[in-house]
Amino acid sequence: MSGTTTAGPRRPVGVPRQRPRPRRADRRGPGPAAANRWTVLVVLCVSLLLVAVDATVLHVAVPAVTEDLRPSAIQLLWIVDVYPLVCASLLILFGTLGDRVGRRRVLLLGYGLFGLASAAAALATGPEVLIAARALLGAGGAMIMPATLSILRQVFPDRRERALAIGVWSAVAAVGAAVGPLLGGFLLEHFWWGSVFLINIPLMAVTLPVGRWLLPESTGDRDGPWDVLGALMAAFGLFGVVYGVKQTGGAEPLALGTLVPGAVGAALLVLFARRQRRRERPLVDLTMFARPAFGTSVGCIVLAMLALVGLELIAAQYLQLVLGLSPLETGLRLLPLTLAAMAAGLAGSRMLHRFGPRAMVASGFALTAVAVLSLTAMGREDRPALLLLCFVLLGLGLETTLFGAYESMLSDAPAESAGGAAAIGETSYQLGAGIGIALLGSVMNAAYAPAVAGAPGVPSAASAAAGHSLGEAFAVADRLGGPAGAALRTAARGAFVHGLHVTLVVSAALLLLGALAALRLPRTTECAEQPRD
């Protein structure tokens, strides 16, 4: 911005629209977005923290929900999965809507919907009500998540400051994912299961008026109508693909209920892409993927999440079922990973400007691969020092990778497309998590099931049931009892450790693939920073 005035009333694309405050205009100079940008960051981080916590807080409440509401197995699955499923499906819709009608407006609507849905979930009297409330929570989260990143992109135009802000933002995301189960466990010890949702209401009641007063409004290019049909195609397409990916990791990956939604979703996304290429003013500018920094960053986010989420799931099972740790002890063992991720996020800005995006993301992938391969030294015996070291390296490596990828993606995207770019980044995050659970879970099952089948003295039917999971193998062993049960338990532990090692090697290979892909990123931060009028 040169500071000169223009003759017409039209506001330049991508410039935040400030609400006039005549009493303070003379004293505050550049306006509230510039003077209070770090306060704005606090508000955005609180928003993100609520969404991140809500994604995991229900996990520890599942037994209490089951006892109180008596959901069927399918209803319980939807209670857990509908939140991330709806959230991932609507990110592009609400991200691009924010570019059109105002990012702050969509964020504030997300606050309101999140608060109302939290109240409905806390007071749910049946599984159907809880499923619907969780779906509304997902919609509110889809409004909030891309809006926080796109507003951050507008409030911090200087790349060095923006990198620091993204580091804080990503550290808060890591905190939220870890705090969810711990907070849920604390609340369940003192209150009923609905309290895990009820805590959102006072926080939203404060955040909504504060956000309305502090956050600047901004939009993208408003020329031409908003592509409603394209937005719906993207939403239903992503819903089908993410649902299919989640179901692939289940017991029947080739069932019609898995293949049909995935195929229909993929077809809708193909039609969506073709529609966007033909439109003069597309909903999502797909030419952004032709930019090496943007397209490569999105791919790196998918690969990093693919390795992280599947690995965390398997690590939690290993700690509890193989080593026999309690849920609290398991959470404490995984805590160093989160603390290391927080440290890497806060130091990310300095690392980025010293080493550049290419070296930062590639080294993050490589460090994570080293940590993953080191975990193959784990067996049936507990080695806490090795676990501590590996989890610290995992946290440092993965957060370094995600920080560099997110920063490069946002900086390379045009300011007028900030909402769409943020939505693409968050969608790739969610999609990578879903693929990770499905892919690494399938690799784990393929290595585990044959290894557990040959336990001596165990009937074939019992061996087949034990091959579904380690938890089920322990349940079968308890029913069998005697030498057969002991033999099955020993075989299942050994089979799980074998499957864990195979999965770790596959995960390390994917991480090294990410390190190679990161070589397409710019060498320095200046390479990706293009001047925009």
Short mmCIF file of C-alpha atoms in Angstrom, two decimals:
data_model
loop_
_atom_site.label_atom_id
_atom_site.label_comp_id
_atom_site.label_asym_id
_atom_site.label_seq_id
_atom_site.Cartn_x
_atom_site.Cartn_y
_atom_site.Cartn_z
CA MET A 1 0.00 0.00 0.00
CA SER A 2 1.43 3.36 -1.02
CA GLY A 3 -0.80 5.43 1.24
CA THR A 4 -2.28 7.50 -1.62
CA THR A 5 -6.04 7.94 -1.95
CA THR A 6 -8.09 6.89 -4.95
CA ALA A 7 -10.83 8.82 -6.69
CA GLY A 8 -13.46 6.08 -6.63
CA PRO A 9 -15.23 4.54 -3.69
CA ARG A 10 -14.12 0.98 -4.44
CA ARG A 11 -11.90 -0.62 -1.81
CA PRO A 12 -8.77 -2.43 -3.13
CA VAL A 13 -9.01 -6.21 -3.06
CA GLY A 14 -7.59 -7.90 0.03
CA VAL A 15 -7.35 -4.77 2.20
CA PRO A 16 -9.07 -5.17 5.60
CA ARG A 17 -12.18 -3.03 6.02
CA GLN A 18 -12.07 -1.23 9.34
CA ARG A 19 -15.13 -0.16 11.25
CA PRO A 20 -14.96 3.64 11.73
CA ARG A 21 -14.26 4.83 15.25
CA PRO A 22 -14.06 8.63 14.99
CA ARG A 23 -13.16 9.20 18.61
CA ARG A 24 -9.90 7.24 18.36
CA ALA A 25 -8.94 7.61 14.72
CA ASP A 26 -6.52 10.46 15.31
CA ARG A 27 -4.79 8.91 18.29
CA ARG A 28 -4.36 5.36 17.03
CA GLY A 29 -2.94 6.17 13.65
CA PRO A 30 -2.88 3.03 11.50
CA GLY A 31 -6.13 1.66 12.99
CA PRO A 32 -7.09 -1.20 15.27
CA ALA A 33 -5.88 -3.99 12.98
CA ALA A 34 -2.33 -2.63 13.05
CA ALA A 35 -2.26 -1.38 16.64
CA ASN A 36 -3.87 -4.49 18.13
CA ARG A 37 -2.70 -7.22 15.77
CA TRP A 38 -1.18 -9.25 18.61
CA THR A 39 -4.41 -8.96 20.57
CA VAL A 40 -6.22 -10.14 17.43
CA LEU A 41 -3.87 -13.13 17.38
CA VAL A 42 -4.89 -13.99 20.96
CA VAL A 43 -8.58 -13.97 19.95
CA LEU A 44 -7.86 -16.15 16.91
CA CYS A 45 -5.83 -18.60 19.00
CA VAL A 46 -8.61 -18.92 21.58
CA SER A 47 -10.98 -19.70 18.70
CA LEU A 48 -8.66 -22.37 17.35
CA LEU A 49 -8.09 -23.83 20.82
CA LEU A 50 -11.81 -24.43 21.29
CA VAL A 51 -12.12 -26.21 17.94
CA ALA A 52 -8.99 -28.31 18.51
CA VAL A 53 -10.06 -29.32 22.03
CA ASP A 54 -13.54 -30.28 20.85
CA ALA A 55 -12.08 -32.64 18.25
CA THR A 56 -10.60 -34.89 20.98
CA VAL A 57 -12.41 -34.08 24.23
CA LEU A 58 -15.22 -36.59 23.56
CA HIS A 59 -12.87 -39.58 23.24
CA VAL A 60 -12.60 -40.15 26.99
CA ALA A 61 -16.35 -39.57 27.45
CA VAL A 62 -17.42 -42.36 25.08
CA PRO A 63 -17.97 -44.96 27.88
CA ALA A 64 -20.12 -42.52 29.88
CA VAL A 65 -22.11 -41.54 26.77
CA THR A 66 -22.65 -45.22 25.95
CA GLU A 67 -23.91 -45.98 29.46
CA ASP A 68 -26.28 -43.00 29.55
CA LEU A 69 -27.70 -42.77 26.01
CA ARG A 70 -27.40 -46.45 24.99
CA PRO A 71 -26.47 -45.79 21.35
CA SER A 72 -26.12 -48.64 18.87
CA ALA A 73 -22.66 -49.45 17.50
CA ILE A 74 -23.39 -47.44 14.33
CA GLN A 75 -24.79 -44.50 16.31
CA LEU A 76 -21.72 -44.47 18.56
CA LEU A 77 -19.47 -44.42 15.48
CA TRP A 78 -21.37 -41.42 14.12
CA ILE A 79 -21.24 -39.63 17.47
CA VAL A 80 -17.44 -39.81 17.36
CA ASP A 81 -16.86 -39.32 13.62
CA VAL A 82 -19.53 -36.86 12.51
CA TYR A 83 -17.68 -33.82 13.91
CA PRO A 84 -14.44 -34.20 11.88
CA LEU A 85 -16.42 -35.50 8.89
CA VAL A 86 -18.71 -32.46 8.64
CA CYS A 87 -15.88 -30.07 9.50
CA ALA A 88 -13.63 -31.38 6.72
CA SER A 89 -16.49 -31.34 4.20
CA LEU A 90 -17.48 -27.69 4.76
CA LEU A 91 -14.05 -26.03 5.04
CA ILE A 92 -13.89 -24.98 1.38
CA LEU A 93 -17.53 -23.83 1.38
CA PHE A 94 -17.15 -21.54 4.38
CA GLY A 95 -13.58 -20.51 3.55
CA THR A 96 -14.62 -19.17 0.15
CA LEU A 97 -17.85 -17.73 1.58
CA GLY A 98 -15.72 -15.70 3.97
CA ASP A 99 -13.76 -14.32 1.00
CA ARG A 100 -17.08 -13.16 -0.44
CA VAL A 101 -19.23 -11.90 2.46
CA GLY A 102 -16.51 -11.13 5.01
CA ARG A 103 -14.16 -13.36 6.98
CA ARG A 104 -14.95 -11.80 10.34
CA ARG A 105 -18.67 -12.19 9.67
CA VAL A 106 -18.31 -15.91 8.98
CA LEU A 107 -16.07 -16.32 12.04
CA LEU A 108 -18.62 -14.64 14.32
CA LEU A 109 -21.41 -16.81 12.88
CA GLY A 110 -19.20 -19.80 13.61
CA TYR A 111 -18.83 -18.66 17.22
CA GLY A 112 -22.58 -18.43 17.63
CA LEU A 113 -23.29 -21.80 16.00
CA PHE A 114 -20.54 -23.46 18.04
CA GLY A 115 -22.03 -22.15 21.29
CA LEU A 116 -25.59 -23.22 20.43
CA ALA A 117 -24.46 -26.66 19.24
CA SER A 118 -22.43 -27.11 22.44
CA ALA A 119 -25.54 -26.47 24.54
CA ALA A 120 -27.56 -28.93 22.44
CA ALA A 121 -24.84 -31.59 22.78
CA ALA A 122 -24.52 -31.12 26.55
CA LEU A 123 -28.27 -31.48 27.06
CA ALA A 124 -28.83 -34.27 24.52
CA THR A 125 -31.35 -36.86 25.69
CA GLY A 126 -30.79 -39.38 22.90
CA PRO A 127 -28.08 -40.47 20.46
CA GLU A 128 -29.85 -38.87 17.48
CA VAL A 129 -29.81 -35.46 19.19
CA LEU A 130 -26.14 -35.82 20.08
CA ILE A 131 -25.25 -36.80 16.49
CA ALA A 132 -27.10 -33.75 15.14
CA ALA A 133 -25.44 -31.47 17.70
CA ARG A 134 -21.99 -32.85 16.86
CA ALA A 135 -22.71 -32.23 13.16
CA LEU A 136 -23.57 -28.60 13.95
CA LEU A 137 -20.35 -28.35 15.97
CA GLY A 138 -18.49 -29.54 12.86
CA ALA A 139 -20.20 -26.84 10.78
CA GLY A 140 -19.23 -24.21 13.35
CA GLY A 141 -15.66 -25.49 13.37
CA ALA A 142 -15.57 -25.27 9.56
CA MET A 143 -16.55 -21.60 9.82
CA ILE A 144 -13.93 -20.86 12.46
CA MET A 145 -10.82 -22.71 11.27
CA PRO A 146 -10.19 -21.16 7.81
CA ALA A 147 -11.36 -17.75 9.03
CA THR A 148 -8.67 -17.69 11.74
CA LEU A 149 -5.92 -18.33 9.18
CA SER A 150 -7.26 -15.93 6.55
CA ILE A 151 -7.70 -13.10 9.08
CA LEU A 152 -4.20 -13.83 10.36
CA ARG A 153 -2.97 -13.50 6.75
CA GLN A 154 -4.61 -10.07 6.50
CA VAL A 155 -3.64 -8.71 9.92
CA PHE A 156 0.05 -9.65 9.51
CA PRO A 157 1.09 -8.43 6.04
CA ASP A 158 4.78 -8.50 6.99
CA ARG A 159 6.07 -12.02 6.36
CA ARG A 160 8.45 -12.09 9.33
CA GLU A 161 5.70 -11.13 11.79
CA ARG A 162 3.27 -13.47 10.05
CA ALA A 163 5.68 -16.36 10.48
CA LEU A 164 5.85 -15.71 14.22
CA ALA A 165 2.05 -15.49 14.37
CA ILE A 166 1.68 -18.80 12.50
CA GLY A 167 4.15 -20.35 14.94
CA VAL A 168 1.98 -19.30 17.89
CA TRP A 169 -1.15 -20.44 16.02
CA SER A 170 0.28 -23.89 15.30
CA ALA A 171 1.57 -24.27 18.87
CA VAL A 172 -1.94 -23.58 20.15
CA ALA A 173 -3.29 -26.26 17.79
CA ALA A 174 -0.84 -28.76 19.29
CA VAL A 175 -1.88 -27.78 22.81
CA GLY A 176 -5.57 -28.19 21.95
CA ALA A 177 -5.13 -31.71 20.59
CA ALA A 178 -3.31 -32.77 23.78
CA VAL A 179 -5.49 -30.90 26.27
CA GLY A 180 -8.75 -32.40 24.97
CA PRO A 181 -8.47 -35.87 26.55
CA LEU A 182 -6.90 -34.51 29.76
CA LEU A 183 -9.61 -31.86 30.18
CA GLY A 184 -12.31 -34.39 29.37
CA GLY A 185 -10.96 -36.82 31.95
CA PHE A 186 -10.86 -34.11 34.64
CA LEU A 187 -14.44 -33.03 33.93
CA LEU A 188 -15.73 -36.60 33.93
CA GLU A 189 -14.26 -37.17 37.38
CA HIS A 190 -16.31 -34.29 38.81
CA PHE A 191 -19.34 -33.83 36.50
CA TRP A 192 -21.50 -35.67 33.97
CA TRP A 193 -20.42 -36.28 30.37
CA GLY A 194 -22.26 -33.23 29.03
CA SER A 195 -19.81 -30.97 30.84
CA VAL A 196 -17.21 -31.62 28.13
CA PHE A 197 -19.45 -29.58 25.79
CA LEU A 198 -20.83 -27.12 28.32
CA ILE A 199 -17.42 -25.51 28.89
CA ASN A 200 -17.60 -24.05 25.35
CA ILE A 201 -20.57 -21.82 26.13
CA PRO A 202 -19.02 -19.25 28.55
CA LEU A 203 -15.89 -19.09 26.37
CA MET A 204 -17.96 -18.38 23.26
CA ALA A 205 -20.07 -15.87 25.19
CA VAL A 206 -16.88 -13.88 25.85
CA THR A 207 -15.18 -14.46 22.50
CA LEU A 208 -18.17 -13.37 20.38
CA PRO A 209 -18.40 -9.72 21.58
CA VAL A 210 -14.62 -9.39 21.90
CA GLY A 211 -14.15 -10.70 18.37
CA ARG A 212 -16.86 -8.38 17.03
CA TRP A 213 -15.07 -5.40 18.56
CA LEU A 214 -11.43 -6.29 17.86
CA LEU A 215 -11.28 -8.32 14.66
CA PRO A 216 -10.96 -6.44 11.36
CA GLU A 217 -13.28 -7.26 8.48
CA SER A 218 -11.83 -8.21 5.11
CA THR A 219 -13.02 -9.78 1.89
CA GLY A 220 -11.57 -11.00 -1.38
CA ASP A 221 -12.73 -10.24 -4.90
CA ARG A 222 -16.50 -9.67 -4.82
CA ASP A 223 -16.97 -9.38 -8.58
CA GLY A 224 -19.49 -11.83 -9.99
CA PRO A 225 -21.90 -14.13 -8.12
CA TRP A 226 -20.77 -16.65 -5.52
CA ASP A 227 -20.75 -20.14 -7.04
CA VAL A 228 -23.36 -21.83 -4.83
CA LEU A 229 -23.52 -24.98 -6.95
CA GLY A 230 -19.73 -25.29 -6.92
CA ALA A 231 -19.65 -24.87 -3.14
CA LEU A 232 -22.22 -27.64 -2.68
CA MET A 233 -20.33 -29.91 -5.09
CA ALA A 234 -17.15 -29.40 -3.08
CA ALA A 235 -18.96 -30.03 0.23
CA PHE A 236 -20.69 -33.26 -0.83
CA GLY A 237 -17.62 -34.42 -2.76
CA LEU A 238 -15.36 -33.99 0.26
CA PHE A 239 -17.96 -35.63 2.51
CA GLY A 240 -18.02 -38.71 0.29
CA VAL A 241 -14.24 -38.94 -0.05
CA VAL A 242 -13.50 -38.40 3.65
CA TYR A 243 -16.25 -40.86 4.64
CA GLY A 244 -14.88 -43.45 2.21
CA VAL A 245 -11.35 -42.95 3.51
CA LYS A 246 -12.49 -43.39 7.12
CA GLN A 247 -14.46 -46.53 6.25
CA THR A 248 -11.49 -48.01 4.39
CA GLY A 249 -9.74 -48.49 7.70
CA GLY A 250 -12.67 -50.54 9.04
CA ALA A 251 -13.50 -54.20 8.90
CA GLU A 252 -15.02 -54.15 5.38
CA PRO A 253 -12.99 -51.75 3.22
CA LEU A 254 -14.46 -53.16 -0.03
CA ALA A 255 -18.12 -53.02 1.05
CA LEU A 256 -20.59 -51.03 -1.06
CA GLY A 257 -21.15 -48.67 1.86
CA THR A 258 -17.47 -47.71 1.58
CA LEU A 259 -16.88 -47.78 -2.19
CA VAL A 260 -20.05 -45.99 -3.35
CA PRO A 261 -19.70 -42.84 -1.17
CA GLY A 262 -15.99 -42.61 -1.98
CA ALA A 263 -16.57 -43.00 -5.73
CA VAL A 264 -19.45 -40.51 -5.80
CA GLY A 265 -17.41 -38.03 -3.76
CA ALA A 266 -14.40 -38.36 -6.06
CA ALA A 267 -16.62 -37.87 -9.14
CA LEU A 268 -18.14 -34.71 -7.61
CA LEU A 269 -14.68 -33.32 -6.88
CA VAL A 270 -13.60 -33.97 -10.48
CA LEU A 271 -16.71 -32.17 -11.75
CA PHE A 272 -16.03 -29.37 -9.27
CA ALA A 273 -12.48 -28.94 -10.59
CA ARG A 274 -13.69 -28.86 -14.21
CA ARG A 275 -16.35 -26.31 -13.30
CA GLN A 276 -13.81 -24.06 -11.58
CA ARG A 277 -11.50 -24.12 -14.60
CA ARG A 278 -14.32 -23.00 -16.90
CA ARG A 279 -15.57 -20.14 -14.73
CA GLU A 280 -14.23 -16.63 -15.24
CA ARG A 281 -14.25 -16.06 -11.47
CA PRO A 282 -13.89 -19.48 -9.84
CA LEU A 283 -14.83 -20.31 -6.29
CA VAL A 284 -11.33 -21.75 -5.74
CA ASP A 285 -8.47 -20.62 -7.93
CA LEU A 286 -7.01 -24.00 -8.89
CA THR A 287 -4.11 -22.27 -10.65
CA MET A 288 -2.67 -21.78 -7.14
CA PHE A 289 -1.66 -25.45 -7.28
CA ALA A 290 0.58 -24.63 -10.24
CA ARG A 291 2.70 -22.49 -7.91
CA PRO A 292 5.50 -24.75 -6.62
CA ALA A 293 5.32 -23.36 -3.07
CA PHE A 294 1.55 -23.68 -2.74
CA GLY A 295 1.02 -27.09 -4.33
CA THR A 296 4.06 -28.61 -2.63
CA SER A 297 3.04 -27.20 0.77
CA VAL A 298 -0.41 -28.78 0.50
CA GLY A 299 1.16 -32.15 -0.36
CA CYS A 300 3.57 -31.86 2.57
CA ILE A 301 0.70 -31.18 4.99
CA VAL A 302 -1.10 -34.31 3.78
CA LEU A 303 2.01 -36.48 4.15
CA ALA A 304 2.89 -35.09 7.59
CA MET A 305 -0.62 -35.67 8.96
CA LEU A 306 -0.80 -39.07 7.29
CA ALA A 307 2.24 -40.19 9.27
CA LEU A 308 1.32 -38.45 12.53
CA VAL A 309 -2.29 -39.48 13.15
CA GLY A 310 -1.96 -43.16 12.27
CA LEU A 311 1.23 -43.35 14.30
CA GLU A 312 -0.33 -41.71 17.36
CA LEU A 313 -3.26 -44.13 17.24
CA ILE A 314 -0.98 -47.17 17.09
CA ALA A 315 1.38 -45.75 19.74
CA ALA A 316 -1.52 -45.30 22.18
CA GLN A 317 -2.54 -48.94 21.69
CA TYR A 318 1.06 -50.08 22.15
CA LEU A 319 1.49 -48.18 25.39
CA GLN A 320 -1.75 -49.42 26.92
CA LEU A 321 -2.11 -52.97 25.58
CA VAL A 322 1.51 -54.11 25.17
CA LEU A 323 3.21 -52.21 27.99
CA GLY A 324 0.11 -52.22 30.21
CA LEU A 325 0.05 -48.49 31.01
CA SER A 326 -3.11 -46.77 32.25
CA PRO A 327 -4.81 -44.09 30.11
CA LEU A 328 -3.34 -41.36 32.33
CA GLU A 329 0.16 -42.86 32.09
CA THR A 330 -0.28 -43.12 28.31
CA GLY A 331 -1.23 -39.46 28.10
CA LEU A 332 1.81 -38.48 30.16
CA ARG A 333 4.10 -40.56 27.93
CA LEU A 334 2.72 -38.76 24.84
CA LEU A 335 2.95 -35.32 26.49
CA PRO A 336 6.63 -34.72 25.48
CA LEU A 337 5.55 -34.95 21.84
CA THR A 338 3.11 -32.07 22.36
CA LEU A 339 5.57 -29.98 24.38
CA ALA A 340 8.25 -30.43 21.71
CA ALA A 341 5.73 -29.42 19.04
CA MET A 342 4.90 -26.26 20.98
CA ALA A 343 8.59 -25.37 21.26
CA ALA A 344 9.15 -25.93 17.53
CA GLY A 345 6.14 -23.77 16.67
CA LEU A 346 7.37 -20.87 18.81
CA ALA A 347 10.89 -21.13 17.33
CA GLY A 348 9.59 -21.65 13.79
CA SER A 349 9.81 -18.01 12.69
CA ARG A 350 13.53 -17.79 13.45
CA MET A 351 14.25 -21.11 11.79
CA LEU A 352 12.26 -20.17 8.70
CA HIS A 353 14.12 -16.93 8.09
CA ARG A 354 17.50 -18.48 8.87
CA PHE A 355 17.21 -21.67 6.83
CA GLY A 356 14.32 -21.00 4.40
CA PRO A 357 11.20 -23.09 3.64
CA ARG A 358 12.98 -25.78 1.62
CA ALA A 359 15.57 -26.70 4.24
CA MET A 360 13.11 -26.32 7.11
CA VAL A 361 10.38 -28.61 5.75
CA ALA A 362 12.80 -31.18 4.31
CA SER A 363 14.80 -31.38 7.55
CA GLY A 364 11.57 -31.65 9.54
CA PHE A 365 10.50 -34.64 7.49
CA ALA A 366 13.96 -36.21 7.79
CA LEU A 367 14.08 -35.70 11.56
CA THR A 368 10.63 -37.27 11.91
CA ALA A 369 11.69 -40.25 9.77
CA VAL A 370 14.74 -40.79 12.03
CA ALA A 371 12.50 -40.72 15.11
CA VAL A 372 10.04 -43.17 13.54
CA LEU A 373 12.78 -45.61 12.57
CA SER A 374 14.27 -45.35 16.06
CA LEU A 375 10.94 -46.52 17.48
CA THR A 376 11.48 -49.91 15.79
CA ALA A 377 13.86 -50.65 18.68
CA MET A 378 10.79 -50.88 20.92
CA GLY A 379 9.62 -54.39 21.76
CA ARG A 380 7.58 -56.07 24.48
CA GLU A 381 9.67 -54.45 27.23
CA ASP A 382 9.25 -50.85 28.33
CA ARG A 383 12.13 -48.52 27.40
CA PRO A 384 10.97 -45.12 28.69
CA ALA A 385 14.17 -43.20 27.90
CA LEU A 386 14.07 -44.28 24.25
CA LEU A 387 10.37 -43.46 24.01
CA LEU A 388 10.96 -40.02 25.51
CA LEU A 389 13.72 -39.23 23.03
CA CYS A 390 11.73 -40.48 20.04
CA PHE A 391 8.57 -38.61 21.01
CA VAL A 392 10.53 -35.37 21.47
CA LEU A 393 12.11 -35.81 18.03
CA LEU A 394 8.67 -36.59 16.58
CA GLY A 395 7.18 -33.41 18.02
CA LEU A 396 10.07 -31.24 16.83
CA GLY A 397 10.16 -32.78 13.36
CA LEU A 398 6.43 -32.79 12.63
CA GLU A 399 5.77 -29.27 13.92
CA THR A 400 8.77 -27.95 11.96
CA THR A 401 7.33 -29.56 8.84
CA LEU A 402 3.77 -28.32 9.37
CA PHE A 403 4.90 -24.81 10.31
CA GLY A 404 7.06 -24.41 7.20
CA ALA A 405 4.36 -25.86 4.95
CA TYR A 406 1.54 -23.69 6.31
CA GLU A 407 3.65 -20.53 6.20
CA SER A 408 4.76 -21.15 2.62
CA MET A 409 1.22 -21.96 1.51
CA LEU A 410 -0.32 -18.82 3.03
CA SER A 411 2.47 -16.53 1.85
CA ASP A 412 2.28 -17.84 -1.71
CA ALA A 413 -1.51 -17.48 -1.99
CA PRO A 414 -2.95 -14.16 -3.20
CA ALA A 415 -4.39 -12.02 -0.40
CA GLU A 416 -7.82 -11.94 -2.07
CA SER A 417 -7.93 -15.77 -1.93
CA ALA A 418 -6.77 -16.08 1.69
CA GLY A 419 -9.98 -17.78 2.84
CA GLY A 420 -9.91 -20.34 0.03
CA ALA A 421 -6.21 -21.02 0.58
CA ALA A 422 -6.70 -21.49 4.33
CA ALA A 423 -9.63 -23.83 3.64
CA ILE A 424 -7.50 -25.90 1.26
CA GLY A 425 -4.76 -26.14 3.89
CA GLU A 426 -7.19 -27.23 6.62
CA THR A 427 -8.87 -29.69 4.24
CA SER A 428 -5.51 -31.25 3.40
CA TYR A 429 -4.84 -31.49 7.16
CA GLN A 430 -8.11 -33.35 7.77
CA LEU A 431 -7.75 -35.51 4.65
CA GLY A 432 -4.21 -36.49 5.59
CA ALA A 433 -5.40 -37.49 9.06
CA GLY A 434 -8.17 -39.65 7.62
CA ILE A 435 -5.89 -41.31 5.07
CA GLY A 436 -3.28 -41.93 7.78
CA ILE A 437 -5.70 -43.82 10.00
CA ALA A 438 -6.98 -45.86 7.04
CA LEU A 439 -3.62 -46.57 5.39
CA LEU A 440 -1.41 -47.23 8.41
CA GLY A 441 -4.26 -49.06 10.14
CA SER A 442 -4.58 -51.35 7.12
CA VAL A 443 -0.81 -51.96 7.06
CA MET A 444 -0.92 -52.76 10.77
CA ASN A 445 -3.81 -55.21 10.34
CA ALA A 446 -2.18 -56.91 7.36
CA ALA A 447 1.00 -57.55 9.38
CA TYR A 448 -0.75 -58.38 12.66
CA ALA A 449 -3.50 -60.82 11.63
CA PRO A 450 -1.34 -63.57 10.03
CA ALA A 451 1.19 -63.43 12.89
CA VAL A 452 -1.44 -64.06 15.56
CA ALA A 453 -3.05 -67.00 13.75
CA GLY A 454 -0.55 -69.69 14.75
CA ALA A 455 -0.91 -69.66 18.55
CA PRO A 456 -0.63 -73.26 19.84
CA GLY A 457 -3.75 -74.84 21.31
CA VAL A 458 -6.05 -72.01 20.20
CA PRO A 459 -9.16 -72.96 18.15
CA SER A 460 -9.32 -71.55 14.63
CA ALA A 461 -12.45 -69.51 15.36
CA ALA A 462 -10.76 -67.90 18.36
CA SER A 463 -7.63 -67.17 16.31
CA ALA A 464 -9.74 -65.53 13.60
CA ALA A 465 -11.48 -63.30 16.15
CA ALA A 466 -8.15 -62.44 17.79
CA GLY A 467 -6.82 -61.33 14.39
CA HIS A 468 -9.19 -58.33 14.31
CA SER A 469 -7.30 -56.31 16.94
CA LEU A 470 -5.07 -56.67 19.97
CA GLY A 471 -7.88 -55.63 22.30
CA GLU A 472 -10.15 -58.33 20.89
CA ALA A 473 -7.32 -60.87 21.18
CA PHE A 474 -7.02 -60.11 24.90
CA ALA A 475 -10.79 -60.50 25.33
CA VAL A 476 -10.68 -63.89 23.56
CA ALA A 477 -7.70 -64.95 25.68
CA ASP A 478 -9.62 -64.10 28.86
CA ARG A 479 -12.53 -66.24 27.71
CA LEU A 480 -10.26 -69.17 26.83
CA GLY A 481 -8.21 -69.06 30.02
CA GLY A 482 -5.56 -71.63 30.91
CA PRO A 483 -2.55 -72.37 28.70
CA ALA A 484 -4.45 -71.60 25.48
CA GLY A 485 -5.37 -68.13 26.72
CA ALA A 486 -1.83 -67.44 27.88
CA ALA A 487 -0.44 -68.62 24.53
CA LEU A 488 -2.87 -66.41 22.61
CA ARG A 489 -2.00 -63.38 24.74
CA THR A 490 1.74 -63.91 24.16
CA ALA A 491 1.25 -64.46 20.42
CA ALA A 492 -0.95 -61.37 20.11
CA ARG A 493 1.61 -59.16 21.85
CA GLY A 494 4.37 -60.43 19.57
CA ALA A 495 2.17 -60.02 16.49
CA PHE A 496 1.30 -56.44 17.46
CA VAL A 497 4.95 -55.52 17.95
CA HIS A 498 5.75 -57.07 14.54
CA GLY A 499 2.91 -55.09 12.95
CA LEU A 500 4.10 -51.95 14.71
CA HIS A 501 7.59 -52.34 13.24
CA VAL A 502 6.22 -52.85 9.71
CA THR A 503 3.97 -49.80 10.10
CA LEU A 504 6.86 -47.68 11.35
CA VAL A 505 8.96 -48.57 8.31
CA VAL A 506 6.09 -47.68 5.94
CA SER A 507 5.55 -44.41 7.81
CA ALA A 508 9.27 -43.56 7.59
CA ALA A 509 9.18 -44.20 3.83
CA LEU A 510 6.27 -41.77 3.44
CA LEU A 511 8.13 -39.17 5.49
CA LEU A 512 11.23 -39.50 3.31
CA LEU A 513 8.98 -39.08 0.29
CA GLY A 514 7.78 -35.84 1.88
CA ALA A 515 11.40 -34.72 2.36
CA LEU A 516 12.03 -35.21 -1.37
CA ALA A 517 8.83 -33.34 -2.25
CA ALA A 518 9.90 -30.42 -0.02
CA LEU A 519 12.89 -29.83 -2.30
CA ARG A 520 10.45 -28.07 -4.67
CA LEU A 521 9.83 -25.34 -2.09
CA PRO A 522 11.61 -21.96 -2.38
CA ARG A 523 15.11 -21.84 -0.92
CA THR A 524 14.49 -18.53 0.89
CA THR A 525 11.42 -16.72 2.19
CA GLU A 526 11.94 -13.87 -0.27
CA CYS A 527 11.42 -16.21 -3.22
CA ALA A 528 7.81 -16.86 -2.30
CA GLU A 529 6.90 -13.31 -1.38
CA GLN A 530 5.47 -11.74 -4.49
CA PRO A 531 4.41 -8.10 -4.57
CA ARG A 532 0.69 -7.63 -5.05
CA ASP A 533 -1.05 -4.46 -5.97
#
